[in-house]
């Protein structure tokens, strides 16, 4: 159906946004119930951590970790339970200024990626592969992650929308072996939003990867094939961006 537009949120200076975020964190202990997940016994083939992961001190009021799960409390005093299982390391924690969204990178045995948690309402865990990029008005976020090994927690691209009740999927293309809908390439990523109705993505096509011993330097020197996700009528469409390539840096 047609989505109702809401007022564009007021943009805060970077310093003010940090102060607001800190204020939310400091008041969280009294505003939310302690995060917790029901005790559980790992499956027979599920790794068992020797000790619970360390949570950054500034998130202690809204997160807690055991050897099996990471609990994140929502604004309705529920807990989103992220199964650790094959996840051995959590890092790169970040949050939106209003603390509605928290995210972090994950790595483990033949497994890696990024997890975003929407703390609104019942809460939702969203596997984004890489840190998502939000539209200027904050109503949508996009993400992309495709690895050569196929061991990422996304392996595709995604677009979600947010509203007062929570977050919901708008578009998802998975790079599965059964049907590889994404063109083959290296270093898929979301580059930017152009306004609120167009996402720009890119990757490096096979044969365009710059030679070199340093992988990151080769990535930076390689030309990129560009794609877009655009609003089209009531939906969104993924397509090549007129076959253009970004020039080498």
CSV table of C-alpha atoms in Angstrom, one decimal:
chain,number,residue,atom,x,y,z
A,1,UNK,CA,0.0,0.0,0.0
A,2,UNK,CA,0.9,3.6,0.1
A,3,UNK,CA,3.3,4.6,2.9
A,4,UNK,CA,2.4,7.6,5.0
A,5,UNK,CA,5.1,10.2,5.1
A,6,UNK,CA,6.2,11.5,8.4
A,7,UNK,CA,8.0,14.8,9.2
A,8,UNK,CA,11.7,14.8,8.4
A,9,UNK,CA,13.6,14.6,11.7
A,10,UNK,CA,15.6,17.6,12.8
A,11,UNK,CA,19.3,17.0,12.0
A,12,UNK,CA,21.6,17.7,15.0
A,13,UNK,CA,25.2,18.8,14.8
A,14,UNK,CA,27.6,15.9,15.4
A,15,UNK,CA,28.6,17.0,18.9
A,16,UNK,CA,24.9,17.5,19.9
A,17,UNK,CA,24.1,14.0,18.5
A,18,UNK,CA,26.8,12.5,20.6
A,19,UNK,CA,25.6,14.3,23.8
A,20,UNK,CA,22.0,13.1,23.1
A,21,UNK,CA,23.3,9.5,22.6
A,22,UNK,CA,25.2,9.6,25.8
A,23,UNK,CA,22.1,11.0,27.6
A,24,UNK,CA,20.1,8.0,26.4
A,25,UNK,CA,22.7,5.6,27.5
A,26,UNK,CA,23.0,7.1,31.0
A,27,UNK,CA,19.2,7.0,31.5
A,28,UNK,CA,18.7,3.5,30.1
A,29,UNK,CA,19.3,1.8,33.4
A,30,UNK,CA,16.2,3.3,34.9
A,31,UNK,CA,14.1,3.4,31.7
A,32,UNK,CA,14.5,-0.3,30.6
A,33,UNK,CA,14.4,-3.7,32.2
A,34,UNK,CA,17.6,-5.6,32.5
A,35,UNK,CA,18.4,-7.4,29.3
A,36,UNK,CA,18.3,-11.2,29.6
A,37,UNK,CA,17.7,-14.4,27.5
A,38,UNK,CA,16.3,-17.7,28.8
A,39,UNK,CA,19.1,-20.2,29.6
A,40,UNK,CA,19.5,-22.8,26.8
A,41,UNK,CA,21.7,-25.7,26.1
A,42,UNK,CA,23.6,-25.4,22.8
A,43,UNK,CA,22.9,-27.9,20.0
A,44,UNK,CA,25.2,-30.8,19.7
A,45,UNK,CA,27.0,-29.3,16.7
A,46,UNK,CA,27.0,-25.7,18.1
A,47,UNK,CA,30.3,-24.3,19.5
A,48,UNK,CA,30.2,-23.4,23.1
A,49,UNK,CA,32.2,-20.3,24.2
A,50,UNK,CA,34.5,-20.7,27.1
A,51,UNK,CA,33.5,-17.3,28.4
A,52,UNK,CA,30.9,-14.7,27.6
A,53,UNK,CA,31.9,-11.9,25.2
A,54,UNK,CA,32.8,-8.5,26.6
A,55,UNK,CA,30.2,-5.8,26.1
A,56,UNK,CA,31.5,-2.2,26.0
A,57,UNK,CA,30.8,-0.4,29.2
A,58,UNK,CA,28.6,2.2,27.6
A,59,UNK,CA,26.1,-0.5,26.5
A,60,UNK,CA,25.9,-2.3,29.8
A,61,UNK,CA,22.4,-0.9,30.6
A,62,UNK,CA,20.9,-2.3,27.4
A,63,UNK,CA,23.0,-5.4,26.6
A,64,UNK,CA,24.2,-8.4,28.4
A,65,UNK,CA,26.0,-11.5,27.1
A,66,UNK,CA,26.2,-15.2,28.2
A,67,UNK,CA,28.2,-18.0,26.6
A,68,UNK,CA,25.3,-18.7,24.3
A,69,UNK,CA,23.4,-15.5,23.7
A,70,UNK,CA,23.6,-11.7,23.5
A,71,UNK,CA,20.5,-10.0,25.0
A,72,UNK,CA,19.5,-6.5,23.9
A,73,UNK,CA,16.6,-4.8,25.7
A,74,UNK,CA,13.9,-3.0,23.7
A,75,UNK,CA,11.9,0.1,24.5
A,76,UNK,CA,9.0,-2.1,25.6
A,77,UNK,CA,11.2,-4.0,28.1
A,78,UNK,CA,11.5,-7.1,25.9
A,79,UNK,CA,14.8,-8.7,25.0
A,80,UNK,CA,16.1,-9.5,21.5
A,81,UNK,CA,18.2,-12.6,21.9
A,82,UNK,CA,21.1,-13.0,19.4
A,83,UNK,CA,22.4,-16.5,19.3
A,84,UNK,CA,26.2,-16.5,19.5
A,85,UNK,CA,26.7,-20.1,18.3
A,86,UNK,CA,29.4,-19.8,15.6
A,87,UNK,CA,30.1,-16.2,16.6
A,88,UNK,CA,33.3,-15.9,18.5
A,89,UNK,CA,34.0,-12.2,18.4
A,90,UNK,CA,31.8,-9.0,18.6
A,91,UNK,CA,33.3,-5.6,17.8
A,92,UNK,CA,32.7,-2.3,16.1
A,93,UNK,CA,29.7,-1.5,18.3
A,94,UNK,CA,27.7,1.6,17.2
A,95,UNK,CA,24.3,3.2,17.8
A,96,UNK,CA,21.9,5.7,16.3
A,97,UNK,CA,21.7,9.0,18.3
A,98,UNK,CA,18.3,8.1,19.7
A,99,UNK,CA,19.6,4.6,20.6
A,100,UNK,CA,16.8,2.9,18.6
A,101,UNK,CA,19.3,1.1,16.5
A,102,UNK,CA,22.5,-0.7,17.7
A,103,UNK,CA,24.8,-2.6,15.5
A,104,UNK,CA,28.1,-4.6,15.7
A,105,UNK,CA,30.4,-6.7,13.5
A,106,UNK,CA,30.7,-10.4,14.1
A,107,UNK,CA,33.3,-13.0,13.3
A,108,UNK,CA,33.7,-16.7,14.0
A,109,UNK,CA,34.5,-20.1,12.6
A,110,UNK,CA,34.1,-19.6,8.8
A,111,UNK,CA,31.5,-16.9,9.5
A,112,UNK,CA,31.5,-13.1,9.5
A,113,UNK,CA,29.2,-10.2,9.0
A,114,UNK,CA,27.2,-7.5,10.7
A,115,UNK,CA,24.1,-7.5,12.9
A,116,UNK,CA,21.7,-4.6,13.3
A,117,UNK,CA,19.1,-4.6,16.1
A,118,UNK,CA,16.0,-2.4,16.0
A,119,UNK,CA,15.0,-1.8,19.6
A,120,UNK,CA,11.5,-0.5,18.8
A,121,UNK,CA,8.5,-2.5,20.1
A,122,UNK,CA,9.2,-6.2,20.2
A,123,UNK,CA,12.6,-5.6,18.7
A,124,UNK,CA,14.2,-7.3,15.6
A,125,UNK,CA,17.5,-8.8,14.7
A,126,UNK,CA,18.5,-8.0,11.1
A,127,UNK,CA,21.6,-9.6,9.5
A,128,UNK,CA,23.1,-7.0,7.3
A,129,UNK,CA,26.5,-8.3,6.4
A,130,UNK,CA,28.0,-4.9,6.6
A,131,UNK,CA,27.1,-1.7,8.5
A,132,UNK,CA,23.8,-0.3,6.9
A,133,UNK,CA,23.6,3.1,5.3
A,134,UNK,CA,20.5,5.1,6.2
A,135,UNK,CA,18.6,7.5,3.9
A,136,UNK,CA,18.8,11.2,4.6
A,137,UNK,CA,15.2,11.2,6.1
A,138,UNK,CA,15.9,8.0,8.2
A,139,UNK,CA,13.0,6.1,6.7
A,140,UNK,CA,15.0,3.4,4.9
A,141,UNK,CA,18.4,1.7,5.2
A,142,UNK,CA,20.4,-0.3,2.7
A,143,UNK,CA,23.2,-2.8,3.0
A,144,UNK,CA,25.3,-5.2,0.8
A,145,UNK,CA,27.8,-8.0,1.5
A,146,UNK,CA,28.9,-10.7,-0.9
A,147,UNK,CA,32.0,-12.8,-0.2
A,148,UNK,CA,34.0,-15.2,-2.4
A,149,UNK,CA,33.8,-17.8,0.3
A,150,UNK,CA,30.0,-17.5,0.8
A,151,UNK,CA,30.4,-17.5,4.6
A,152,UNK,CA,29.0,-14.0,5.3
A,153,UNK,CA,25.8,-13.6,7.3
A,154,UNK,CA,24.1,-11.8,4.4
A,155,UNK,CA,25.5,-12.8,1.0
A,156,UNK,CA,23.4,-10.4,-1.0
A,157,UNK,CA,21.8,-6.9,-0.8
A,158,UNK,CA,18.9,-5.6,1.1
A,159,UNK,CA,16.7,-2.6,1.6
A,160,UNK,CA,14.5,-2.1,4.7
A,161,UNK,CA,12.1,0.7,5.8
A,162,UNK,CA,11.4,2.0,9.3
A,163,UNK,CA,8.3,3.4,10.9
A,164,UNK,CA,7.0,4.0,14.4
A,165,UNK,CA,6.3,0.3,14.9
A,166,UNK,CA,9.6,-1.2,13.7
A,167,UNK,CA,11.5,-2.2,10.6
A,168,UNK,CA,10.4,-4.3,7.6
A,169,UNK,CA,12.0,-5.7,4.5
A,170,UNK,CA,11.3,-3.9,1.2
A,171,UNK,CA,13.8,-5.6,-1.2
A,172,UNK,CA,16.2,-8.6,-0.7
A,173,UNK,CA,18.4,-10.3,-3.3
A,174,UNK,CA,20.4,-13.2,-2.0
A,175,UNK,CA,23.4,-14.5,-3.8
A,176,UNK,CA,22.6,-18.2,-3.2
A,177,UNK,CA,24.0,-21.1,-5.2
A,178,UNK,CA,20.6,-22.1,-6.2
A,179,UNK,CA,19.9,-18.9,-8.2
A,180,UNK,CA,22.6,-16.3,-8.3
A,181,UNK,CA,20.6,-13.2,-9.2
A,182,UNK,CA,23.5,-10.8,-8.4
A,183,UNK,CA,26.2,-10.3,-11.1
A,184,UNK,CA,29.5,-11.8,-10.0
A,185,UNK,CA,31.9,-9.3,-8.5
A,186,UNK,CA,34.2,-8.5,-5.7
A,187,UNK,CA,33.6,-6.0,-2.8
A,188,UNK,CA,29.9,-5.3,-3.2
A,189,UNK,CA,29.0,-2.3,-1.1
A,190,UNK,CA,26.5,0.6,-0.6
A,191,UNK,CA,28.2,3.8,-1.7
A,192,UNK,CA,25.6,6.4,-0.9
A,193,UNK,CA,22.0,7.6,-1.0
A,194,UNK,CA,21.1,10.2,-3.6
A,195,UNK,CA,18.1,11.8,-1.9
A,196,UNK,CA,15.6,9.5,-0.3
A,197,UNK,CA,14.5,7.5,-3.4
A,198,UNK,CA,17.8,6.2,-4.8
A,199,UNK,CA,20.6,4.0,-3.4
A,200,UNK,CA,23.9,3.7,-5.2
A,201,UNK,CA,25.9,0.4,-5.0
A,202,UNK,CA,29.0,-0.8,-6.7
A,203,UNK,CA,31.3,-3.8,-7.1
A,204,UNK,CA,34.5,-4.8,-9.0
A,205,UNK,CA,33.9,-7.0,-12.0
A,206,UNK,CA,35.9,-10.0,-12.7
A,207,UNK,CA,38.9,-9.0,-14.8
A,208,UNK,CA,38.9,-5.4,-13.5
A,209,UNK,CA,40.6,-6.2,-10.2
A,210,UNK,CA,43.9,-4.2,-10.0
A,211,UNK,CA,47.0,-6.4,-9.7
A,212,UNK,CA,49.0,-6.0,-6.5
A,213,UNK,CA,50.2,-7.7,-3.3
A,214,UNK,CA,48.1,-5.6,-1.0
A,215,UNK,CA,44.4,-6.5,-1.2
A,216,UNK,CA,43.1,-3.2,0.2
A,217,UNK,CA,45.3,-1.2,-2.2
A,218,UNK,CA,44.0,-3.3,-5.1
A,219,UNK,CA,40.4,-2.6,-4.1
A,220,UNK,CA,41.1,1.1,-3.9
A,221,UNK,CA,42.7,1.2,-7.4
A,222,UNK,CA,40.1,-1.0,-9.2
A,223,UNK,CA,37.4,0.6,-11.3
A,224,UNK,CA,33.9,-0.2,-10.1
A,225,UNK,CA,30.7,-1.2,-11.8
A,226,UNK,CA,27.7,0.8,-10.4
A,227,UNK,CA,24.2,-0.3,-9.7
A,228,UNK,CA,21.1,1.4,-8.2
A,229,UNK,CA,18.1,0.6,-6.1
A,230,UNK,CA,15.4,3.2,-7.1
A,231,UNK,CA,11.9,3.9,-6.0
A,232,UNK,CA,9.6,2.9,-8.9
A,233,UNK,CA,5.9,3.6,-8.4
A,234,UNK,CA,5.0,1.9,-5.2
A,235,UNK,CA,8.0,-0.4,-5.1
A,236,UNK,CA,11.8,-0.4,-5.6
A,237,UNK,CA,13.9,-1.8,-8.4
A,238,UNK,CA,17.5,-3.0,-8.6
A,239,UNK,CA,19.3,-2.3,-11.9
A,240,UNK,CA,22.7,-1.5,-13.4
A,241,UNK,CA,23.4,2.2,-13.5
A,242,UNK,CA,23.6,2.6,-17.2
A,243,UNK,CA,26.7,0.5,-17.4
A,244,UNK,CA,28.9,3.2,-16.0
A,245,UNK,CA,32.1,2.6,-14.1
A,246,UNK,CA,33.6,4.8,-11.4
A,247,UNK,CA,37.0,6.1,-12.5
A,248,UNK,CA,40.1,4.9,-10.7
A,249,UNK,CA,41.1,7.0,-7.7
